[in-house]
Every structure is written in structure tokens, then in C-alpha cells.
Short mmCIF file of N, CA and C in Angstrom, two decimals:
data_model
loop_
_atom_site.label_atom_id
_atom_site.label_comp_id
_atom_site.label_asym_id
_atom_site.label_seq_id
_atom_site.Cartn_x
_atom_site.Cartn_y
_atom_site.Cartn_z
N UNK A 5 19.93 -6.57 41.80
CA UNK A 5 19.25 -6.62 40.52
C UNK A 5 20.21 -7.25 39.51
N UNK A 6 19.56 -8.53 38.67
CA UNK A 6 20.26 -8.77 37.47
C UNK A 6 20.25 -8.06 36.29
N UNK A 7 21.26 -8.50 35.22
CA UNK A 7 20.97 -7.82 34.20
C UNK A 7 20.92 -9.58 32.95
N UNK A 8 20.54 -9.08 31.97
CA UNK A 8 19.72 -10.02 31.04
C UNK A 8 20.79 -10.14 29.76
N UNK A 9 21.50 -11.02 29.75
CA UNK A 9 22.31 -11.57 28.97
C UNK A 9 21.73 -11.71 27.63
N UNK A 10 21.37 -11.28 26.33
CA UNK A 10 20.89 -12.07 25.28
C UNK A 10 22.24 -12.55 24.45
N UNK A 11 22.11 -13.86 24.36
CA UNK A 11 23.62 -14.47 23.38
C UNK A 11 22.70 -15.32 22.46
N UNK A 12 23.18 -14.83 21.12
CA UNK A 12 22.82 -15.62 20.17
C UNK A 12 23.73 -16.23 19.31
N UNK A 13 23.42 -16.95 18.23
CA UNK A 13 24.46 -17.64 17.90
C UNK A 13 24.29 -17.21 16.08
N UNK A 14 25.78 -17.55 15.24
CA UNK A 14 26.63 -16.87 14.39
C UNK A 14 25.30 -16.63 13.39
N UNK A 15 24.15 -17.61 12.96
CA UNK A 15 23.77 -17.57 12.06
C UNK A 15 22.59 -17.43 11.77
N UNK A 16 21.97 -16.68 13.13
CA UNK A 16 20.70 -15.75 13.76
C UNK A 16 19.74 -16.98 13.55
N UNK A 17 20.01 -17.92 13.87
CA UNK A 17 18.60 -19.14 13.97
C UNK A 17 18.91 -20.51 14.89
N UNK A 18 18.04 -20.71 15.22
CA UNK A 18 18.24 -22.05 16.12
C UNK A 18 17.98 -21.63 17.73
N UNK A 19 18.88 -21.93 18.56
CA UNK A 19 18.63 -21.83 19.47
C UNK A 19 19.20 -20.41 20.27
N UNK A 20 18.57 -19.41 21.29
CA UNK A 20 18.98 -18.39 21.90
C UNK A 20 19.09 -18.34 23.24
N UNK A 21 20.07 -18.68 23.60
CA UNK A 21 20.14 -18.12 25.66
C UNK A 21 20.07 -17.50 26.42
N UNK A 22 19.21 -16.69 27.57
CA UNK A 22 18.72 -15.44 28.12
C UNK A 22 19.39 -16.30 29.37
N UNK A 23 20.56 -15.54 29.52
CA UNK A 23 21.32 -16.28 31.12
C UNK A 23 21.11 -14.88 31.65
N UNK A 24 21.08 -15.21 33.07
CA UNK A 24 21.45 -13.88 33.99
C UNK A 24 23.14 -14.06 34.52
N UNK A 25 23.33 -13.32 34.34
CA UNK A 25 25.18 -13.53 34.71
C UNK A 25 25.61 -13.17 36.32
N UNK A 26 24.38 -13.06 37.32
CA UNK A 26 24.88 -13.13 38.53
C UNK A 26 24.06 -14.47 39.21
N UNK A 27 23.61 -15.68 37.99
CA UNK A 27 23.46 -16.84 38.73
C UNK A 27 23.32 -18.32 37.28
N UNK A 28 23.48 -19.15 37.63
CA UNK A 28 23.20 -20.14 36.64
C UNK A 28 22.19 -20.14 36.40
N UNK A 29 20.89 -19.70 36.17
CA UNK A 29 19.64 -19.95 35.82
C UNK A 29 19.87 -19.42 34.11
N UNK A 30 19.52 -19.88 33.67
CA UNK A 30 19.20 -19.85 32.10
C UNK A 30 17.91 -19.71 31.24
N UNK A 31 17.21 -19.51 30.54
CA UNK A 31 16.16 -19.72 29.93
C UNK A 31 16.33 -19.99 28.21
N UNK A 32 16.20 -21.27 27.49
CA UNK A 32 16.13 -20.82 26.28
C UNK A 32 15.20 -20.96 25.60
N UNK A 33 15.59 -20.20 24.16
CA UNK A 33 14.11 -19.90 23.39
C UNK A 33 14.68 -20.65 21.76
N UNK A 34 13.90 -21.16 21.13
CA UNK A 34 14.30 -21.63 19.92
C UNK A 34 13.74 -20.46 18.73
N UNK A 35 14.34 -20.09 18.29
CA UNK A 35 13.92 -19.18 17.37
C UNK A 35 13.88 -19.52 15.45
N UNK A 36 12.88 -19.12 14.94
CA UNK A 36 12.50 -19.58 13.96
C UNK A 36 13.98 -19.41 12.36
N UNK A 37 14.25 -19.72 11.82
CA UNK A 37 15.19 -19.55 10.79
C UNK A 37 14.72 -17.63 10.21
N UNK A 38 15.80 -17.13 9.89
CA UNK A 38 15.53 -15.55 9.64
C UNK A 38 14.61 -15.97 8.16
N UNK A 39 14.87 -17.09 7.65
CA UNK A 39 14.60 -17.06 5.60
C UNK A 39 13.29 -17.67 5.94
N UNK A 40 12.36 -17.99 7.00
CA UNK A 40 11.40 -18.58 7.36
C UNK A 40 10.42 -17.79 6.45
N UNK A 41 9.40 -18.37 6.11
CA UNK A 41 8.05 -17.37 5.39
C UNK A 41 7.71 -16.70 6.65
N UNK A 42 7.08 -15.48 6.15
CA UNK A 42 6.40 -14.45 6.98
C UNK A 42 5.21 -15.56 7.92
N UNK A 43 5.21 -15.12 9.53
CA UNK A 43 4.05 -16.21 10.57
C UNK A 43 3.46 -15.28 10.95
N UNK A 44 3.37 -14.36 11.06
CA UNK A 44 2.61 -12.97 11.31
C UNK A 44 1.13 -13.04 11.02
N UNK A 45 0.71 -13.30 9.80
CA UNK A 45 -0.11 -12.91 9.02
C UNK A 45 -0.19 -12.06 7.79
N UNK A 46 -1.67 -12.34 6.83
CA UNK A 46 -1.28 -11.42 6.19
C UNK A 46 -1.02 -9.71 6.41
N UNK A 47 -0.18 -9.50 5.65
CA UNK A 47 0.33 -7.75 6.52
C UNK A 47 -0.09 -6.94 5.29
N UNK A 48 -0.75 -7.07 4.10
CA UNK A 48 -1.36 -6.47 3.20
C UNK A 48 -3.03 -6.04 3.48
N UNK A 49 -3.58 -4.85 2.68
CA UNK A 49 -4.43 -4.22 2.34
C UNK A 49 -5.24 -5.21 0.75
N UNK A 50 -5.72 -5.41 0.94
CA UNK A 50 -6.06 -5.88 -0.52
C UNK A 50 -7.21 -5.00 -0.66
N UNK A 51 -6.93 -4.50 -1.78
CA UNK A 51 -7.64 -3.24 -3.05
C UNK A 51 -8.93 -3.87 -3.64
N UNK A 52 -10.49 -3.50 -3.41
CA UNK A 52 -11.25 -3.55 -4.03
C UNK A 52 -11.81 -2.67 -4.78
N UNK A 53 -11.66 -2.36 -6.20
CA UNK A 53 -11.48 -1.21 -6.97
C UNK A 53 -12.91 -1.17 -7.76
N UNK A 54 -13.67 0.14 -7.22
CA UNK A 54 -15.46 0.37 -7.54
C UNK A 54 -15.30 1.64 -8.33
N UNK A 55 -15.75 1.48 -9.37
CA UNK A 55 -16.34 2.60 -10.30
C UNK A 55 -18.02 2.68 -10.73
N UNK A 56 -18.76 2.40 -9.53
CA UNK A 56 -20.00 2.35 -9.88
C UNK A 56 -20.59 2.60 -8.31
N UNK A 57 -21.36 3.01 -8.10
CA UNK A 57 -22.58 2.54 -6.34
C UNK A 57 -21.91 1.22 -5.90
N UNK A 58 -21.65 0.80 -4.62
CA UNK A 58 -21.48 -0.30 -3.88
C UNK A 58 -21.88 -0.41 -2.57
N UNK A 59 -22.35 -1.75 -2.54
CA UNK A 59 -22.71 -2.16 -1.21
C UNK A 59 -21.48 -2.88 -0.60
N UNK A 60 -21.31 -2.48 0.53
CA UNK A 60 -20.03 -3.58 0.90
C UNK A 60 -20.47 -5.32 1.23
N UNK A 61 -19.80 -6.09 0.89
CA UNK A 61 -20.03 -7.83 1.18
C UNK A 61 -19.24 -7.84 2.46
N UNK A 62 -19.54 -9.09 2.82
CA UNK A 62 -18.91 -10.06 4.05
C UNK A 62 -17.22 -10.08 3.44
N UNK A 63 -16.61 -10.41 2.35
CA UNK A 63 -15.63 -10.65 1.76
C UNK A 63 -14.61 -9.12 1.56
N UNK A 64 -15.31 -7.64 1.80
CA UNK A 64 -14.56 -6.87 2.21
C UNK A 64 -14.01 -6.37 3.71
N UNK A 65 -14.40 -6.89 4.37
CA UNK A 65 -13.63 -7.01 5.57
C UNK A 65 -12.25 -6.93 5.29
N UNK A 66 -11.52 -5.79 6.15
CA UNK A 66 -10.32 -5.71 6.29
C UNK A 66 -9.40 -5.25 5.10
N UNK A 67 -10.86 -5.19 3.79
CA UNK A 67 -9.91 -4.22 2.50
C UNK A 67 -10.05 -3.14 2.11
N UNK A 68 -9.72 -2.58 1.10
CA UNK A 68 -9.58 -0.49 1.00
C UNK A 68 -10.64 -0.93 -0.26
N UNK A 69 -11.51 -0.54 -0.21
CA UNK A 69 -12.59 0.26 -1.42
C UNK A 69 -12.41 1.12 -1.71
N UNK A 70 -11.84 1.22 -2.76
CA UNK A 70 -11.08 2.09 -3.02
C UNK A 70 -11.81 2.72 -4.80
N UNK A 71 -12.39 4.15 -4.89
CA UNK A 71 -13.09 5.31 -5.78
C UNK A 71 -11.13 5.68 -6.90
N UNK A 72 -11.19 5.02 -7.73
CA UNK A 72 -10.26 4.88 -8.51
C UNK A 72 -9.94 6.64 -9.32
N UNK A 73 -9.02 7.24 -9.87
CA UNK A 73 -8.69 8.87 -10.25
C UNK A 73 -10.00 8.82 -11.64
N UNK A 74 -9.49 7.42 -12.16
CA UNK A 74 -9.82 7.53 -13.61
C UNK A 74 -11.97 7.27 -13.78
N UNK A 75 -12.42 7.02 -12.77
CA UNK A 75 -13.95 7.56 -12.54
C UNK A 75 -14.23 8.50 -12.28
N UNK A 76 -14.63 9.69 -12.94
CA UNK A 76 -14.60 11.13 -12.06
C UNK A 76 -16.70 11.30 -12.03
N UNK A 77 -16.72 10.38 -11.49
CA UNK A 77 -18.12 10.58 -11.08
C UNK A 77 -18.54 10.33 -9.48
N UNK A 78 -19.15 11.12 -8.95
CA UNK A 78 -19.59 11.05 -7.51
C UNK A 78 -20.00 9.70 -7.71
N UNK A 79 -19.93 9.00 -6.16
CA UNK A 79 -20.37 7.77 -6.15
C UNK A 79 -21.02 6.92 -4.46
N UNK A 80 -21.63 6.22 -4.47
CA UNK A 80 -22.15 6.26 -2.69
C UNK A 80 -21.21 4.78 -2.23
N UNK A 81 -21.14 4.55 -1.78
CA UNK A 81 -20.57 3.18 -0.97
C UNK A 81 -21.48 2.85 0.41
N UNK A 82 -22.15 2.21 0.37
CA UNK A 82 -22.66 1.63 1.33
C UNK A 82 -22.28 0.80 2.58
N UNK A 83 -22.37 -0.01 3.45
CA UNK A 83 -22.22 -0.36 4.70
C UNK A 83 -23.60 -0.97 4.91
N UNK A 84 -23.51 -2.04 4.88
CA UNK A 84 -25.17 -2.69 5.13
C UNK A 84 -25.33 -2.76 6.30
N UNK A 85 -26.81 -3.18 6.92
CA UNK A 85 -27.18 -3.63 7.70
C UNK A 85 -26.81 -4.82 8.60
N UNK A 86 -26.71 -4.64 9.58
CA UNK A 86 -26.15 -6.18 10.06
C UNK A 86 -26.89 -7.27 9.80
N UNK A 87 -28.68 -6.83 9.38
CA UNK A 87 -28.87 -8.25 9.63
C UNK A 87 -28.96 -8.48 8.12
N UNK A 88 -27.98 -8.41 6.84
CA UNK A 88 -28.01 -8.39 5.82
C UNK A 88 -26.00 -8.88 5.39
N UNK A 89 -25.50 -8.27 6.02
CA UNK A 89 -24.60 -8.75 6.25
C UNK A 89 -23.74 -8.65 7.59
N UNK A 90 -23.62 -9.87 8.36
CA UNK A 90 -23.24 -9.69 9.57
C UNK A 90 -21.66 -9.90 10.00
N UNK A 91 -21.15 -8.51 10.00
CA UNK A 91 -19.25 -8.78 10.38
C UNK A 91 -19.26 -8.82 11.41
N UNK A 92 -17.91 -9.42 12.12
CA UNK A 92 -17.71 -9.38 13.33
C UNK A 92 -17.36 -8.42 13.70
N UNK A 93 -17.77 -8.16 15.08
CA UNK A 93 -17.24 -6.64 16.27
C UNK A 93 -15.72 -7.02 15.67
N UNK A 94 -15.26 -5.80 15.25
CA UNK A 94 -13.69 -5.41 15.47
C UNK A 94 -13.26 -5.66 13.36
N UNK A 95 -14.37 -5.53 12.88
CA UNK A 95 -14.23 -5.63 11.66
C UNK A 95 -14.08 -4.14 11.05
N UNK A 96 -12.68 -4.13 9.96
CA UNK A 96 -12.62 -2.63 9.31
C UNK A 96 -12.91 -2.91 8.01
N UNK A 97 -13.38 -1.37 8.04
CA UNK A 97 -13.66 -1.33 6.23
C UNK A 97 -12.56 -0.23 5.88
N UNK A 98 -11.90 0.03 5.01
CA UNK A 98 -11.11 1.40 4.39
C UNK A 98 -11.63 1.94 2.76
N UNK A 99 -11.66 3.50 2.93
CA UNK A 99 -12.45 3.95 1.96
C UNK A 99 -11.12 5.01 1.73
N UNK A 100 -10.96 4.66 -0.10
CA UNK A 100 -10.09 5.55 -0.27
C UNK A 100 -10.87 6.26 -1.79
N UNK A 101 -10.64 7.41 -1.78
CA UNK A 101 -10.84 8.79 -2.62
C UNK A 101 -10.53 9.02 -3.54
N UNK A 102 -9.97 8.43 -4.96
CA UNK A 102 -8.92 9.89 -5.40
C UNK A 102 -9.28 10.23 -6.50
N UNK A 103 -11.05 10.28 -7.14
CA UNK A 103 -11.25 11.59 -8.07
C UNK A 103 -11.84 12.55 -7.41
N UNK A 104 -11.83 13.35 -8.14
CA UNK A 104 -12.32 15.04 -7.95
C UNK A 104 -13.58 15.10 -7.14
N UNK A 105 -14.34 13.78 -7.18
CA UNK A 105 -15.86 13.84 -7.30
C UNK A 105 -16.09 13.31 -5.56
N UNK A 106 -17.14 13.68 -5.16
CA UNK A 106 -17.24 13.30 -3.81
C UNK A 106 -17.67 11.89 -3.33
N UNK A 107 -17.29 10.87 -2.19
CA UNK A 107 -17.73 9.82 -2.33
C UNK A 107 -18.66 9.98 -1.36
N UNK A 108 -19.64 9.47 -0.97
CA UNK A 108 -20.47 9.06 0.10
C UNK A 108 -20.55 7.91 0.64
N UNK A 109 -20.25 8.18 2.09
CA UNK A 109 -19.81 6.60 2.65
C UNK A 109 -21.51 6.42 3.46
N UNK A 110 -22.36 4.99 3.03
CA UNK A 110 -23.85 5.46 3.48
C UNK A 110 -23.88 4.45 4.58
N UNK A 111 -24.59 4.59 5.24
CA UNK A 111 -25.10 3.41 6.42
C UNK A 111 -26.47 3.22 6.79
N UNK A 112 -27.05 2.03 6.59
CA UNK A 112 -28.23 1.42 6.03
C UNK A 112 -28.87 1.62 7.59
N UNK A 113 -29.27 0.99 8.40
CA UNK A 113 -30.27 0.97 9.70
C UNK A 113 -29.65 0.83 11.01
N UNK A 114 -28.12 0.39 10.69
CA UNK A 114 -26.80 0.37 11.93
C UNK A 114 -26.84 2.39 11.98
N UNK A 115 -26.05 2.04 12.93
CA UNK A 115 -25.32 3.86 13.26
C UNK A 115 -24.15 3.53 13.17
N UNK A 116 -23.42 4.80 12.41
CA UNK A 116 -22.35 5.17 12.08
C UNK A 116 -22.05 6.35 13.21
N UNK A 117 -20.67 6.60 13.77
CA UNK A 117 -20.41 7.81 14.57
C UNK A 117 -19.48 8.54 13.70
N UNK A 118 -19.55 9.87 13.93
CA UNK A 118 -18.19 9.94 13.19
C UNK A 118 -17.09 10.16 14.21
N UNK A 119 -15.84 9.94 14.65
CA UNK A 119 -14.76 9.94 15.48
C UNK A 119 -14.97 11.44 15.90
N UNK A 120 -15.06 11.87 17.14
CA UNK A 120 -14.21 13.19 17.66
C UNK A 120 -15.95 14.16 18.12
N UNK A 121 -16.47 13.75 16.74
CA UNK A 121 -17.56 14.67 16.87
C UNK A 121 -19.17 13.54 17.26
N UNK A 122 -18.96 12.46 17.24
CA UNK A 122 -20.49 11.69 17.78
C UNK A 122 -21.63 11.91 16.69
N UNK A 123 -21.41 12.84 15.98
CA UNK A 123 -22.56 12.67 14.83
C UNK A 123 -22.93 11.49 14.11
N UNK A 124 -24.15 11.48 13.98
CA UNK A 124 -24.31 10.15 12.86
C UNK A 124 -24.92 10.01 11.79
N UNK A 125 -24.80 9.17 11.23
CA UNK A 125 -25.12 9.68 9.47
C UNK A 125 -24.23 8.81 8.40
N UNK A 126 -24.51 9.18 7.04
CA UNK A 126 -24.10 9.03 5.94
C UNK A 126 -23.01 9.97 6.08
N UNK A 127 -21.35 9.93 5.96
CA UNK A 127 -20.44 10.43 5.76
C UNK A 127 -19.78 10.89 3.90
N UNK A 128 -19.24 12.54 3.99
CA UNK A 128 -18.49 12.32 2.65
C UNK A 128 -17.13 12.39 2.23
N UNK A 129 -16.73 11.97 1.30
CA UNK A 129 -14.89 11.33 1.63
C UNK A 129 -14.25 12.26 -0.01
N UNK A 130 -13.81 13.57 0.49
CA UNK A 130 -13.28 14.28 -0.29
C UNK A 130 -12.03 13.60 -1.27
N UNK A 131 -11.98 14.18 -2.43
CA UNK A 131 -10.05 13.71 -3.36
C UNK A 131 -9.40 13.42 -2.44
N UNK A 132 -8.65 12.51 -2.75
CA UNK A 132 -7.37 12.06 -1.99
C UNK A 132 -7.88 12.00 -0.30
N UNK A 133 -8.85 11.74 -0.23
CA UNK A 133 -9.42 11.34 1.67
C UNK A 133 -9.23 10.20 1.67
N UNK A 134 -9.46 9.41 2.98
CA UNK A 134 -9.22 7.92 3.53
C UNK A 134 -9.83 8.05 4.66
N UNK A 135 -10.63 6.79 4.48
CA UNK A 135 -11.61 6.88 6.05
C UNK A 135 -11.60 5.15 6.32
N UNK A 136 -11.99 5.24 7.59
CA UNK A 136 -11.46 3.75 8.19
C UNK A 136 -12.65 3.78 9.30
N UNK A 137 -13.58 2.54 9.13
CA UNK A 137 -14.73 2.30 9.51
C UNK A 137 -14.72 0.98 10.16
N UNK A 138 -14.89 0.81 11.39
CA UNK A 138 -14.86 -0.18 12.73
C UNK A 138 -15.98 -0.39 13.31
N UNK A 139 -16.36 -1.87 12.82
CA UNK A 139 -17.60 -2.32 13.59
C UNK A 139 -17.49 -2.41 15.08
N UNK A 140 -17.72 -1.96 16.10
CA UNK A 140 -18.00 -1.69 17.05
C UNK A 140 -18.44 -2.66 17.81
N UNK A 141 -19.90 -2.48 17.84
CA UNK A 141 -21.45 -3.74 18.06
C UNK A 141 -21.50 -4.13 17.32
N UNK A 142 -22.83 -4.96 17.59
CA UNK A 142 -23.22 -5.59 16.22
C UNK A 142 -24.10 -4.67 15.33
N UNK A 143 -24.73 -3.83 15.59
CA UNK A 143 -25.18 -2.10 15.20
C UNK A 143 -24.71 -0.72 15.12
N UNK A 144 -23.59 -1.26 15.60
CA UNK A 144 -22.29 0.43 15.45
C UNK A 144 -20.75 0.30 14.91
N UNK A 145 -20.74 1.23 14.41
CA UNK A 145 -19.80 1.74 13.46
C UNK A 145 -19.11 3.03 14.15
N UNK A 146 -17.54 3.04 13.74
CA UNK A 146 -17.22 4.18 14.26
C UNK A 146 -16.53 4.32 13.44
N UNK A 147 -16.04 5.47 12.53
CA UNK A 147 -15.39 6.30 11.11
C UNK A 147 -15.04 7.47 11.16
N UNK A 148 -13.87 7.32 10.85
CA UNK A 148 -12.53 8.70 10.92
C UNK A 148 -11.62 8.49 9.89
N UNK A 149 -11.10 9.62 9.70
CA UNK A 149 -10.41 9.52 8.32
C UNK A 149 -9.49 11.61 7.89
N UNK A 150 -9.50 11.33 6.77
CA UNK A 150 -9.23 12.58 6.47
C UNK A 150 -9.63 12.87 5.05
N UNK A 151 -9.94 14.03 5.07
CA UNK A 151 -11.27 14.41 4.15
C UNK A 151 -12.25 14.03 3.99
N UNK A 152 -12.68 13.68 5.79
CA UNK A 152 -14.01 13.12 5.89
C UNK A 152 -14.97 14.39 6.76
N UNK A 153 -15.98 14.25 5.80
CA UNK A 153 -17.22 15.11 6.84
C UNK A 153 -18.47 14.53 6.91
#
């Protein structure tokens, strides 16, 4: 059995050598500059901030809807229909909480599950809760969170 050499060089960019040291075979890898912009993707949440009833759009995909401290009024958040707005399988929504007042997370003619327990329904998202909602199908939803019932 070999063992896996990693040698890099003084100024952590450019080129890297993965030799095995019980034969000349080599492999190298060019590696990107450390000061490079982030290639990942974006790695942020972007905040859509509702103080009123909302329906979710095509354009919240992948952001926190987020029930702001300073509204202290119950409020519903919706989840449309697919054939009204159609996300792709593997699309999240995030629902965050933080007045006093209860939110209701609703779901129009799709099914919603809730995680652990299979129920389905209109969910509610207590102070300070967070719930995280995954299109599934193109008709299912699956939502878990905490201070969710």
C-alpha cells in the first residue's frame, strides 16, 4: 500500500503534486489563487421581509420569508399551487417567526407533509420558529422546522 504525498508550494496557488513516494507516478492539480472570488456559489439566504398576507412568487425560491418582531400581527404565508406557480423539484422556501403572533404557513391544492409525522395541511410557525419547505414533486411539499405544528 502507498501513501499520498500532498506538496504544495510557498504561496498556496498555482500548481499542486499528489506523488506516491513508493513509485514515480505523479498526478497534478492546478489550483485556483487563495484571493480568487468565491466559485462556489451564492452561499447567502436572501431575506424577504412580509408584514402583511403573502403568497410566495417563483423569485422566492431558496429565500427566508421572513414575519419581522416589529409586526405583531398574526399573518398567513402561502405556497401556491403548482399550476400557478411552478418551482422546480428540490426547490426551498424558509419561514422565519419572530413576533409574538402566530404565522400560518398555507398550501393551496399541492400537499404539504409535515416531517416525522405525515400529516397534511396548513402548518403554524410559533415566535422565534423556522420552518424549511421542499418541493418534492411537482404537487408535494415536505416542511419541518421548529416551532412548527
Amino acid at each position: 500500500m502507498s501513501n499520498l504525498k500532498v506538496q504544495g508550494n510557498a504561496s498556496g496557488a498555482g500548481t499542486t503534486t499528489l506523488q506516491s513516494p513508493n513509485t514515480s507516478t505523479s498526478a497534478t492539480l492546478t489550483l485556483p489563487d487563495s484571493t480568487s472570488a468565491d466559485t462556489l456559489g451564492y452561499l447567502n439566504a436572501p431575506i424577504n421581509e412580509q408584514s402583511a398576507a403573502y403568497t410566495a412568487v417563483l423569485a422566492d425560491a431558496g429565500k427566508i420569508i421572513f414575519h419581522p418582531s416589529t409586526d405583531a400581527n398574526a399573518r398567513t404565508f402561502t405556497i401556491p399551487a403548482n399550476g400557478s406557480v411552478a418551482y422546480a423539484t428540490g426547490t426551498v422556501l424558509t419561514f422565519i417567526n419572530m413576533t409574538s403572533q402566530v404565522v400560518t404557513i398555507a398550501i393551496t391544492t399541492d400537499t404539504m407533509y409535515l416531517a416525522g409525522a405525515g400529516t397534511t395541511g396548513s402548518r403554524s410557525l410559533a415566535q422565534y420558529g423556522i420552518a424549511t419547505a421542499v418541493k418534492m414533486t411537482s404537487t408535494t411539499w415536505l416542511i419541518s422546522g421548529t416551532g412548527l405544528t
